[in-house]
PDB file of C-alpha atoms in Angstrom:
ATOM      1  CA  MET A   1       0.000   0.000   0.000  1.00 52.00           C
ATOM      2  CA  GLY A   2       1.402   3.359  -1.074  1.00 55.00           C
ATOM      3  CA  ARG A   3       1.683   6.495   1.043  1.00 49.00           C
ATOM      4  CA  ILE A   4      -1.331   8.109  -0.599  1.00 46.00           C
ATOM      5  CA  GLU A   5      -3.463   5.004  -0.085  1.00 48.00           C
ATOM      6  CA  LYS A   6      -2.467   4.878   3.584  1.00 49.00           C
ATOM      7  CA  ARG A   7      -3.515   8.517   4.032  1.00 46.00           C
ATOM      8  CA  VAL A   8      -6.849   7.842   2.335  1.00 38.00           C
ATOM      9  CA  CYS A   9      -7.465   4.882   4.684  1.00 47.00           C
ATOM     10  CA  ILE A  10      -6.599   6.984   7.728  1.00 50.00           C
ATOM     11  CA  VAL A  11      -8.934   9.773   6.616  1.00 41.00           C
ATOM     12  CA  VAL A  12     -11.772   7.311   5.963  1.00 43.00           C
ATOM     13  CA  LEU A  13     -11.221   5.600   9.345  1.00 48.00           C
ATOM     14  CA  ALA A  14     -11.159   8.931  11.159  1.00 47.00           C
ATOM     15  CA  ALA A  15     -14.347  10.013   9.434  1.00 46.00           C
ATOM     16  CA  PHE A  16     -16.000   6.737  10.387  1.00 48.00           C
ATOM     17  CA  LEU A  17     -14.961   7.102  14.024  1.00 49.00           C
ATOM     18  CA  LEU A  18     -16.190  10.686  14.130  1.00 54.00           C
ATOM     19  CA  ALA A  19     -19.543   9.673  12.662  1.00 49.00           C
ATOM     20  CA  LEU A  20     -19.853   6.795  15.149  1.00 50.00           C
ATOM     21  CA  GLY A  21     -19.011   9.107  18.045  1.00 54.00           C
ATOM     22  CA  ALA A  22     -21.586  11.625  16.872  1.00 50.00           C
ATOM     23  CA  MET A  23     -24.249   8.928  16.663  1.00 56.00           C
ATOM     24  CA  LEU A  24     -23.478   7.691  20.172  1.00 52.00           C
ATOM     25  CA  LEU A  25     -23.531  11.217  21.565  1.00 49.00           C
ATOM     26  CA  GLN A  26     -26.844  11.934  19.896  1.00 54.00           C
ATOM     27  CA  THR A  27     -28.302   8.727  21.303  1.00 45.00           C
ATOM     28  CA  LEU A  28     -27.171   9.616  24.796  1.00 48.00           C
ATOM     29  CA  LEU A  29     -28.508  13.151  24.565  1.00 48.00           C
ATOM     30  CA  SER A  30     -31.817  12.247  22.971  1.00 47.00           C
ATOM     31  CA  GLY A  31     -32.505   9.027  24.889  1.00 50.00           C
ATOM     32  CA  ASP A  32     -34.345   9.026  28.221  1.00 56.00           C
ATOM     33  CA  SER A  33     -32.036   8.373  31.148  1.00 62.00           C
ATOM     34  CA  PRO A  34     -33.472   5.842  33.633  1.00 72.00           C
ATOM     35  CA  THR A  35     -35.408   7.373  36.514  1.00 85.00           C
ATOM     36  CA  ILE A  36     -34.081   6.481  39.944  1.00 91.00           C
ATOM     37  CA  TYR A  37     -36.796   6.759  42.576  1.00 94.00           C
ATOM     38  CA  HIS A  38     -35.845   7.413  46.188  1.00 96.00           C
ATOM     39  CA  ILE A  39     -37.859   5.364  48.671  1.00 97.00           C
ATOM     40  CA  THR A  40     -37.821   5.645  52.474  1.00 97.00           C
ATOM     41  CA  ILE A  41     -38.921   2.652  54.558  1.00 97.00           C
ATOM     42  CA  LEU A  42     -40.023   3.510  58.095  1.00 96.00           C
ATOM     43  CA  LEU A  43     -39.831   0.350  60.209  1.00 93.00           C
ATOM     44  CA  ASP A  44     -41.405  -0.020  63.640  1.00 88.00           C
ATOM     45  CA  GLY A  45     -38.254   0.581  65.705  1.00 87.00           C
ATOM     46  CA  SER A  46     -37.832  -3.036  66.833  1.00 85.00           C
ATOM     47  CA  ASP A  47     -34.619  -5.037  66.606  1.00 85.00           C
ATOM     48  CA  GLU A  48     -33.167  -5.046  63.099  1.00 84.00           C
ATOM     49  CA  ALA A  49     -32.670  -8.826  63.314  1.00 85.00           C
ATOM     50  CA  TYR A  50     -36.428  -9.210  62.865  1.00 87.00           C
ATOM     51  CA  TRP A  51     -36.280  -7.427  59.520  1.00 92.00           C
ATOM     52  CA  GLN A  52     -33.513  -9.336  57.756  1.00 92.00           C
ATOM     53  CA  ASN A  53     -35.806 -11.191  55.336  1.00 94.00           C
ATOM     54  CA  PHE A  54     -37.960  -8.117  54.716  1.00 95.00           C
ATOM     55  CA  ARG A  55     -34.851  -6.142  53.794  1.00 95.00           C
ATOM     56  CA  LEU A  56     -33.649  -8.946  51.527  1.00 95.00           C
ATOM     57  CA  GLY A  57     -36.925  -8.710  49.604  1.00 96.00           C
ATOM     58  CA  ALA A  58     -37.006  -4.908  49.454  1.00 96.00           C
ATOM     59  CA  ASP A  59     -33.359  -4.692  48.418  1.00 96.00           C
ATOM     60  CA  ARG A  60     -33.926  -7.268  45.695  1.00 96.00           C
ATOM     61  CA  ALA A  61     -36.861  -5.282  44.320  1.00 96.00           C
ATOM     62  CA  ALA A  62     -34.734  -2.122  44.454  1.00 95.00           C
ATOM     63  CA  ARG A  63     -32.027  -3.825  42.379  1.00 95.00           C
ATOM     64  CA  ASP A  64     -34.573  -5.172  39.915  1.00 94.00           C
ATOM     65  CA  ARG A  65     -36.169  -1.754  39.430  1.00 92.00           C
ATOM     66  CA  ASN A  66     -33.176   0.555  39.913  1.00 91.00           C
ATOM     67  CA  ALA A  67     -34.527   2.269  43.026  1.00 95.00           C
ATOM     68  CA  ASP A  68     -32.644   3.864  45.905  1.00 96.00           C
ATOM     69  CA  VAL A  69     -33.834   2.687  49.343  1.00 96.00           C
ATOM     70  CA  ARG A  70     -33.234   4.246  52.759  1.00 96.00           C
ATOM     71  CA  TYR A  71     -34.295   2.574  56.003  1.00 96.00           C
ATOM     72  CA  VAL A  72     -35.293   4.248  59.256  1.00 94.00           C
ATOM     73  CA  THR A  73     -34.910   1.544  61.884  1.00 90.00           C
ATOM     74  CA  ARG A  74     -34.763   3.393  65.211  1.00 89.00           C
ATOM     75  CA  TYR A  75     -36.674   6.276  66.784  1.00 91.00           C
ATOM     76  CA  GLU A  76     -35.613   8.496  69.655  1.00 86.00           C
ATOM     77  CA  GLY A  77     -38.064   9.222  72.472  1.00 82.00           C
ATOM     78  CA  ALA A  78     -41.742   8.475  71.885  1.00 88.00           C
ATOM     79  CA  ALA A  79     -41.563   6.106  68.930  1.00 90.00           C
ATOM     80  CA  ALA A  80     -44.972   6.911  67.408  1.00 90.00           C
ATOM     81  CA  ALA A  81     -44.362  10.658  67.380  1.00 93.00           C
ATOM     82  CA  ALA A  82     -40.810  10.145  66.154  1.00 95.00           C
ATOM     83  CA  GLN A  83     -42.079   8.007  63.277  1.00 94.00           C
ATOM     84  CA  VAL A  84     -44.379  10.843  62.206  1.00 95.00           C
ATOM     85  CA  GLU A  85     -41.476  13.305  62.348  1.00 95.00           C
ATOM     86  CA  SER A  86     -39.343  10.916  60.264  1.00 95.00           C
ATOM     87  CA  LEU A  87     -42.172  10.734  57.733  1.00 95.00           C
ATOM     88  CA  ARG A  88     -42.273  14.527  57.447  1.00 95.00           C
ATOM     89  CA  GLN A  89     -38.496  14.702  57.076  1.00 95.00           C
ATOM     90  CA  ALA A  90     -38.699  12.111  54.316  1.00 94.00           C
ATOM     91  CA  TRP A  91     -41.184  13.986  52.149  1.00 94.00           C
ATOM     92  CA  GLU A  92     -39.423  17.291  52.785  1.00 94.00           C
ATOM     93  CA  GLY A  93     -36.244  15.715  51.418  1.00 92.00           C
ATOM     94  CA  GLU A  94     -35.785  13.935  48.117  1.00 86.00           C
ATOM     95  CA  THR A  95     -38.043  10.969  48.902  1.00 94.00           C
ATOM     96  CA  ASP A  96     -40.509  10.007  46.159  1.00 96.00           C
ATOM     97  CA  GLY A  97     -42.338   7.366  48.174  1.00 96.00           C
ATOM     98  CA  VAL A  98     -42.533   5.806  51.625  1.00 97.00           C
ATOM     99  CA  VAL A  99     -43.263   2.387  53.105  1.00 97.00           C
ATOM    100  CA  LEU A 100     -44.820   2.651  56.576  1.00 95.00           C
ATOM    101  CA  PHE A 101     -45.119   0.172  59.443  1.00 92.00           C
ATOM    102  CA  PRO A 102     -47.768   2.067  61.433  1.00 90.00           C
ATOM    103  CA  LEU A 103     -47.054   2.615  65.113  1.00 90.00           C
ATOM    104  CA  ASP A 104     -49.991   4.940  65.719  1.00 89.00           C
ATOM    105  CA  ARG A 105     -52.724   4.945  63.078  1.00 88.00           C
ATOM    106  CA  GLY A 106     -54.292   8.235  64.167  1.00 91.00           C
ATOM    107  CA  LEU A 107     -51.030  10.183  64.221  1.00 93.00           C
ATOM    108  CA  LEU A 108     -49.973   8.906  60.808  1.00 93.00           C
ATOM    109  CA  GLU A 109     -53.358   9.511  59.198  1.00 93.00           C
ATOM    110  CA  ALA A 110     -53.343  13.098  60.449  1.00 94.00           C
ATOM    111  CA  ALA A 111     -49.785  13.653  59.239  1.00 94.00           C
ATOM    112  CA  LEU A 112     -50.514  12.243  55.784  1.00 94.00           C
ATOM    113  CA  GLU A 113     -53.142  14.930  55.248  1.00 93.00           C
ATOM    114  CA  ASP A 114     -50.227  17.352  54.895  1.00 93.00           C
ATOM    115  CA  ALA A 115     -48.179  15.109  52.588  1.00 93.00           C
ATOM    116  CA  PRO A 116     -47.389  16.400  49.084  1.00 93.00           C
ATOM    117  CA  ALA A 117     -49.680  15.137  46.336  1.00 89.00           C
ATOM    118  CA  GLY A 118     -46.959  13.221  44.496  1.00 90.00           C
ATOM    119  CA  LEU A 119     -45.814  11.166  47.475  1.00 95.00           C
ATOM    120  CA  ALA A 120     -46.462   7.427  47.021  1.00 95.00           C
ATOM    121  CA  VAL A 121     -47.432   5.670  50.275  1.00 95.00           C
ATOM    122  CA  THR A 122     -47.640   1.966  51.122  1.00 96.00           C
ATOM    123  CA  ALA A 123     -48.644   0.701  54.563  1.00 94.00           C
ATOM    124  CA  VAL A 124     -47.400  -2.687  55.781  1.00 93.00           C
ATOM    125  CA  GLY A 125     -48.836  -4.722  58.643  1.00 85.00           C
ATOM    126  CA  ALA A 126     -51.905  -2.624  59.442  1.00 81.00           C
ATOM    127  CA  PRO A 127     -54.187  -0.553  57.209  1.00 83.00           C
ATOM    128  CA  LEU A 128     -54.357   3.232  57.385  1.00 84.00           C
ATOM    129  CA  GLU A 129     -57.778   4.767  56.796  1.00 81.00           C
ATOM    130  CA  SER A 130     -56.471   7.569  54.642  1.00 82.00           C
ATOM    131  CA  GLY A 131     -56.995   8.438  51.022  1.00 86.00           C
ATOM    132  CA  ARG A 132     -53.286   9.242  50.857  1.00 89.00           C
ATOM    133  CA  VAL A 133     -52.350   5.567  51.197  1.00 93.00           C
ATOM    134  CA  ASP A 134     -51.950   3.934  47.790  1.00 93.00           C
ATOM    135  CA  CYS A 135     -51.588   0.330  48.918  1.00 93.00           C
ATOM    136  CA  VAL A 136     -51.620  -1.992  51.947  1.00 93.00           C
ATOM    137  CA  ILE A 137     -49.341  -5.036  52.083  1.00 94.00           C
ATOM    138  CA  SER A 138     -50.049  -7.363  54.980  1.00 90.00           C
ATOM    139  CA  ALA A 139     -50.951 -10.752  56.239  1.00 92.00           C
ATOM    140  CA  ASP A 140     -54.267 -10.455  58.049  1.00 92.00           C
ATOM    141  CA  PRO A 141     -53.203  -9.572  61.629  1.00 92.00           C
ATOM    142  CA  GLU A 142     -56.382 -11.045  63.103  1.00 95.00           C
ATOM    143  CA  GLU A 143     -55.871 -14.248  61.140  1.00 96.00           C
ATOM    144  CA  MET A 144     -52.345 -14.527  62.541  1.00 97.00           C
ATOM    145  CA  GLY A 145     -53.827 -14.259  66.026  1.00 97.00           C
ATOM    146  CA  ARG A 146     -56.435 -16.913  65.229  1.00 97.00           C
ATOM    147  CA  ARG A 147     -53.785 -19.265  63.867  1.00 97.00           C
ATOM    148  CA  LEU A 148     -51.769 -18.861  67.046  1.00 97.00           C
ATOM    149  CA  ALA A 149     -54.824 -19.756  69.123  1.00 96.00           C
ATOM    150  CA  ASP A 150     -55.464 -22.807  66.932  1.00 96.00           C
ATOM    151  CA  ALA A 151     -51.858 -23.960  67.317  1.00 94.00           C
ATOM    152  CA  ARG A 152     -52.165 -23.767  71.075  1.00 90.00           C
ATOM    153  CA  ALA A 153     -55.496 -25.586  71.064  1.00 89.00           C
ATOM    154  CA  ALA A 154     -54.118 -28.358  68.862  1.00 88.00           C
ATOM    155  CA  ALA A 155     -51.615 -29.206  71.596  1.00 84.00           C
ATOM    156  CA  GLY A 156     -54.418 -29.857  74.075  1.00 80.00           C
ATOM    157  CA  HIS A 157     -53.682 -27.088  76.555  1.00 69.00           C
ATOM    158  CA  THR A 158     -56.746 -25.967  78.522  1.00 78.00           C
ATOM    159  CA  ALA A 159     -55.357 -22.587  79.539  1.00 89.00           C
ATOM    160  CA  VAL A 160     -52.852 -20.080  78.269  1.00 94.00           C
ATOM    161  CA  THR A 161     -51.210 -16.882  79.448  1.00 95.00           C
ATOM    162  CA  LEU A 162     -50.802 -14.111  76.893  1.00 96.00           C
ATOM    163  CA  TYR A 163     -47.850 -11.823  77.506  1.00 96.00           C
ATOM    164  CA  ARG A 164     -48.323  -8.463  75.822  1.00 94.00           C
ATOM    165  CA  SER A 165     -46.455  -5.197  75.736  1.00 89.00           C
ATOM    166  CA  ALA A 166     -47.911  -2.008  77.163  1.00 86.00           C
ATOM    167  CA  GLN A 167     -46.630  -0.203  74.049  1.00 82.00           C
ATOM    168  CA  GLU A 168     -48.844  -1.969  71.519  1.00 86.00           C
ATOM    169  CA  THR A 169     -48.748  -1.113  67.834  1.00 85.00           C
ATOM    170  CA  GLU A 170     -51.814  -1.171  65.604  1.00 84.00           C
ATOM    171  CA  THR A 171     -50.757  -4.530  64.162  1.00 87.00           C
ATOM    172  CA  LEU A 172     -50.314  -6.110  67.597  1.00 92.00           C
ATOM    173  CA  ALA A 173     -53.716  -4.876  68.744  1.00 92.00           C
ATOM    174  CA  LEU A 174     -55.367  -6.588  65.766  1.00 92.00           C
ATOM    175  CA  ARG A 175     -53.421  -9.810  66.380  1.00 95.00           C
ATOM    176  CA  ARG A 176     -54.515  -9.795  70.037  1.00 96.00           C
ATOM    177  CA  GLN A 177     -58.125  -9.269  69.016  1.00 97.00           C
ATOM    178  CA  GLY A 178     -58.039 -12.296  66.711  1.00 97.00           C
ATOM    179  CA  PHE A 179     -56.214 -14.425  69.294  1.00 97.00           C
ATOM    180  CA  LEU A 180     -58.615 -13.721  72.150  1.00 97.00           C
ATOM    181  CA  ARG A 181     -61.757 -14.129  70.042  1.00 97.00           C
ATOM    182  CA  ARG A 182     -60.595 -17.489  68.745  1.00 97.00           C
ATOM    183  CA  LEU A 183     -59.719 -18.705  72.249  1.00 95.00           C
ATOM    184  CA  GLU A 184     -63.204 -17.737  73.383  1.00 94.00           C
ATOM    185  CA  GLU A 185     -64.700 -19.730  70.511  1.00 95.00           C
ATOM    186  CA  LEU A 186     -62.580 -22.728  71.525  1.00 93.00           C
ATOM    187  CA  GLY A 187     -63.544 -22.409  75.167  1.00 91.00           C
ATOM    188  CA  VAL A 188     -59.956 -21.907  76.294  1.00 92.00           C
ATOM    189  CA  ARG A 189     -59.227 -19.802  79.365  1.00 93.00           C
ATOM    190  CA  CYS A 190     -56.730 -16.996  78.867  1.00 95.00           C
ATOM    191  CA  THR A 191     -54.941 -14.771  81.349  1.00 94.00           C
ATOM    192  CA  THR A 192     -53.241 -11.624  80.073  1.00 95.00           C
ATOM    193  CA  VAL A 193     -50.035 -10.263  81.575  1.00 94.00           C
ATOM    194  CA  THR A 194     -48.789  -6.825  80.550  1.00 93.00           C
ATOM    195  CA  THR A 195     -45.008  -6.579  80.707  1.00 92.00           C
ATOM    196  CA  SER A 196     -42.032  -5.863  78.458  1.00 89.00           C
ATOM    197  CA  PRO A 197     -39.570  -8.207  76.751  1.00 89.00           C
ATOM    198  CA  GLN A 198     -36.933  -6.888  79.157  1.00 86.00           C
ATOM    199  CA  GLY A 199     -39.051  -7.703  82.215  1.00 82.00           C
ATOM    200  CA  LEU A 200     -37.931 -10.395  84.656  1.00 68.00           C
ATOM    201  CA  PHE A 201     -40.524 -13.133  84.873  1.00 73.00           C
ATOM    202  CA  VAL A 202     -40.760 -16.898  85.294  1.00 80.00           C
ATOM    203  CA  LEU A 203     -43.296 -18.933  83.356  1.00 87.00           C
ATOM    204  CA  PRO A 204     -45.558 -21.170  85.455  1.00 83.00           C
ATOM    205  CA  GLU A 205     -44.697 -24.861  85.092  1.00 83.00           C
ATOM    206  CA  GLY A 206     -46.915 -26.680  82.601  1.00 81.00           C
ATOM    207  CA  ARG A 207     -48.932 -23.645  81.486  1.00 88.00           C
ATOM    208  CA  ALA A 208     -48.777 -22.555  77.862  1.00 93.00           C
ATOM    209  CA  ALA A 209     -47.452 -19.050  77.205  1.00 95.00           C
ATOM    210  CA  ALA A 210     -48.132 -16.969  74.111  1.00 97.00           C
ATOM    211  CA  ALA A 211     -46.840 -13.731  72.600  1.00 97.00           C
ATOM    212  CA  LEU A 212     -47.806 -11.756  69.527  1.00 96.00           C
ATOM    213  CA  GLU A 213     -44.448 -10.248  68.595  1.00 94.00           C
ATOM    214  CA  PRO A 214     -40.928 -11.627  68.072  1.00 93.00           C
ATOM    215  CA  ALA A 215     -39.216  -9.825  70.972  1.00 92.00           C
ATOM    216  CA  MET A 216     -41.745 -11.030  73.549  1.00 95.00           C
ATOM    217  CA  THR A 217     -41.709 -14.535  72.077  1.00 96.00           C
ATOM    218  CA  GLU A 218     -37.935 -14.665  72.455  1.00 95.00           C
ATOM    219  CA  ALA A 219     -38.235 -13.484  76.059  1.00 95.00           C
ATOM    220  CA  LEU A 220     -40.759 -16.232  76.816  1.00 95.00           C
ATOM    221  CA  CYS A 221     -38.462 -18.866  75.327  1.00 95.00           C
ATOM    222  CA  GLN A 222     -35.628 -17.651  77.538  1.00 94.00           C
ATOM    223  CA  ALA A 223     -37.885 -17.879  80.607  1.00 92.00           C
ATOM    224  CA  ALA A 224     -39.537 -21.186  79.699  1.00 92.00           C
ATOM    225  CA  SER A 225     -39.531 -23.862  82.404  1.00 85.00           C
ATOM    226  CA  SER A 226     -40.608 -26.792  80.215  1.00 88.00           C
ATOM    227  CA  PRO A 227     -40.305 -27.867  76.551  1.00 91.00           C
ATOM    228  CA  GLY A 228     -42.984 -26.876  74.086  1.00 92.00           C
ATOM    229  CA  GLN A 229     -44.362 -24.222  76.398  1.00 92.00           C
ATOM    230  CA  VAL A 230     -44.188 -21.179  74.119  1.00 96.00           C
ATOM    231  CA  TYR A 231     -46.393 -20.149  71.189  1.00 97.00           C
ATOM    232  CA  GLY A 232     -45.497 -16.981  69.345  1.00 97.00           C
ATOM    233  CA  ILE A 233     -45.206 -14.927  66.191  1.00 96.00           C
ATOM    234  CA  GLY A 234     -41.983 -14.232  64.324  1.00 94.00           C
ATOM    235  CA  SER A 235     -39.187 -15.890  62.392  1.00 93.00           C
ATOM    236  CA  SER A 236     -35.898 -14.491  63.682  1.00 92.00           C
ATOM    237  CA  ASP A 237     -32.891 -16.813  63.717  1.00 93.00           C
ATOM    238  CA  LEU A 238     -33.136 -17.067  67.510  1.00 95.00           C
ATOM    239  CA  LEU A 239     -36.821 -18.001  67.420  1.00 96.00           C
ATOM    240  CA  LEU A 240     -36.198 -20.677  64.811  1.00 96.00           C
ATOM    241  CA  HIS A 241     -33.442 -22.047  67.050  1.00 96.00           C
ATOM    242  CA  TYR A 242     -35.868 -22.253  69.983  1.00 97.00           C
ATOM    243  CA  LEU A 243     -38.386 -23.967  67.721  1.00 96.00           C
ATOM    244  CA  GLU A 244     -35.875 -26.525  66.466  1.00 96.00           C
ATOM    245  CA  GLU A 245     -34.636 -27.371  69.968  1.00 95.00           C
ATOM    246  CA  GLY A 246     -38.195 -27.735  71.286  1.00 95.00           C
ATOM    247  CA  THR A 247     -38.598 -24.754  73.615  1.00 94.00           C
ATOM    248  CA  ALA A 248     -41.153 -23.176  71.295  1.00 96.00           C
ATOM    249  CA  ALA A 249     -44.042 -25.400  70.250  1.00 96.00           C
ATOM    250  CA  ALA A 250     -45.215 -23.367  67.247  1.00 97.00           C
ATOM    251  CA  LEU A 251     -44.687 -20.038  65.534  1.00 98.00           C
ATOM    252  CA  VAL A 252     -47.006 -18.164  63.199  1.00 98.00           C
ATOM    253  CA  VAL A 253     -45.120 -16.488  60.360  1.00 97.00           C
ATOM    254  CA  GLN A 254     -45.561 -14.716  57.063  1.00 95.00           C
ATOM    255  CA  SER A 255     -43.137 -14.425  54.174  1.00 95.00           C
ATOM    256  CA  ASP A 256     -41.212 -11.333  55.232  1.00 94.00           C
ATOM    257  CA  TYR A 257     -39.215 -11.529  51.999  1.00 96.00           C
ATOM    258  CA  GLU A 258     -42.420 -11.326  49.958  1.00 96.00           C
ATOM    259  CA  ALA A 259     -43.656  -8.436  52.114  1.00 95.00           C
ATOM    260  CA  GLY A 260     -40.457  -6.501  51.452  1.00 96.00           C
ATOM    261  CA  TYR A 261     -40.457  -7.182  47.729  1.00 97.00           C
ATOM    262  CA  LEU A 262     -44.112  -6.348  47.182  1.00 96.00           C
ATOM    263  CA  SER A 263     -44.070  -3.211  49.334  1.00 96.00           C
ATOM    264  CA  LEU A 264     -41.218  -1.724  47.299  1.00 96.00           C
ATOM    265  CA  LEU A 265     -42.879  -2.672  44.006  1.00 96.00           C
ATOM    266  CA  SER A 266     -46.187  -1.152  45.104  1.00 96.00           C
ATOM    267  CA  VAL A 267     -44.566   2.221  45.773  1.00 96.00           C
ATOM    268  CA  LEU A 268     -42.868   2.172  42.369  1.00 96.00           C
ATOM    269  CA  GLU A 269     -46.126   1.185  40.674  1.00 95.00           C
ATOM    270  CA  ALA A 270     -47.913   4.070  42.381  1.00 95.00           C
ATOM    271  CA  LEU A 271     -45.247   6.463  41.095  1.00 94.00           C
ATOM    272  CA  GLU A 272     -45.314   5.128  37.541  1.00 91.00           C
ATOM    273  CA  ASN A 273     -48.769   3.755  36.796  1.00 83.00           C
ATOM    274  CA  GLY A 274     -51.255   4.979  39.350  1.00 78.00           C
ATOM    275  CA  ARG A 275     -52.911   3.059  42.189  1.00 82.00           C
ATOM    276  CA  PRO A 276     -51.565  -0.457  42.903  1.00 92.00           C
ATOM    277  CA  GLN A 277     -53.700  -3.253  44.313  1.00 92.00           C
ATOM    278  CA  ASP A 278     -53.658  -4.149  48.001  1.00 93.00           C
ATOM    279  CA  GLN A 279     -51.940  -7.460  48.712  1.00 92.00           C
ATOM    280  CA  THR A 280     -52.942  -9.903  51.457  1.00 93.00           C
ATOM    281  CA  LEU A 281     -50.093 -12.247  52.357  1.00 95.00           C
ATOM    282  CA  ASP A 282     -50.585 -15.814  53.478  1.00 95.00           C
ATOM    283  CA  CYS A 283     -49.610 -16.719  57.017  1.00 95.00           C
ATOM    284  CA  TYR A 284     -48.319 -20.092  58.143  1.00 97.00           C
ATOM    285  CA  THR A 285     -47.907 -22.164  61.294  1.00 97.00           C
ATOM    286  CA  VAL A 286     -44.391 -23.549  61.574  1.00 97.00           C
ATOM    287  CA  THR A 287     -43.302 -26.315  63.943  1.00 96.00           C
ATOM    288  CA  ALA A 288     -40.136 -28.330  64.397  1.00 96.00           C
ATOM    289  CA  GLU A 289     -41.648 -30.976  62.105  1.00 95.00           C
ATOM    290  CA  ASN A 290     -42.177 -28.741  59.061  1.00 96.00           C
ATOM    291  CA  LEU A 291     -39.389 -26.221  59.675  1.00 95.00           C
ATOM    292  CA  PHE A 292     -37.129 -27.534  56.912  1.00 95.00           C
ATOM    293  CA  THR A 293     -39.758 -28.858  54.509  1.00 95.00           C
ATOM    294  CA  ASP A 294     -41.184 -27.214  51.405  1.00 92.00           C
ATOM    295  CA  PRO A 295     -42.558 -24.514  51.365  1.00 91.00           C
ATOM    296  CA  MET A 296     -41.490 -23.442  54.860  1.00 95.00           C
ATOM    297  CA  ASP A 297     -37.761 -23.660  54.117  1.00 94.00           C
ATOM    298  CA  GLN A 298     -38.169 -21.227  51.204  1.00 93.00           C
ATOM    299  CA  ILE A 299     -40.303 -18.851  53.271  1.00 94.00           C
ATOM    300  CA  LEU A 300     -38.020 -18.807  56.291  1.00 95.00           C
ATOM    301  CA  PHE A 301     -34.646 -19.016  54.556  1.00 94.00           C
ATOM    302  CA  PRO A 302     -34.937 -17.046  51.307  1.00 92.00           C
ATOM    303  CA  SER A 303     -31.894 -16.336  49.175  1.00 83.00           C
ATOM    304  CA  ALA A 304     -31.024 -12.786  48.170  1.00 68.00           C
TER     305      ALA A 304
END
């Protein structure tokens, strides 16, 4: 190839590269860049260990849909009021949507009346009677309470003590309502003790004990005086350990992974397509016998 031919080839190649670069630049400038939505998830202030599967599901949905997620896990002072303040801070910042675990229904409903029109809102665990809520994702709290009562009755106990917290969330109140009504239907006597998971107490020998939240269920397992004495709600690693070793007789659970995934998707759907549909999650009774069988193993031990 002669010198002139080489120069012609170089000129042609340069022109081609310039044209290709111009096309790419035009595509970048004219094409729509992906929208990244900023979502704030306001948990209920309980131990983060109880939310590991929920966060796995929400984080997976965020990766699938290119969303940015921020968690609020702890509240200072009065938790219900602090949750409302965190909600206001979220919408005053760059948040496009929020996922709420209601601590006080009335406070949140009043606060949402002031929320900006474009804010997408999903409630998890307990419904909020507000037109500003786009979607509710939850297992039926009353059904979870009924299932817990049925699990206790199936074991043949004639009496049970329910240990409840004085600081009861909306979800826990609904679970308690379902639990007590079902016990009444079954003709089972129930005594209620109001305490805290940090309280020092000893469980009476041979009497079934029940709790409606993971922290209290763990406390009962630690205080248990006989095997199979405790019935509770939750699926933390510690609770599953107590179930496997026989301290806990049965736990009522939901798929926390599914709750996390669907709650994030519902907020994004509200932002992009309008009003999403409410989702009612199934709840399950898990025992040592079905702990590692399908489908419980997938529900309790989801992969990221």
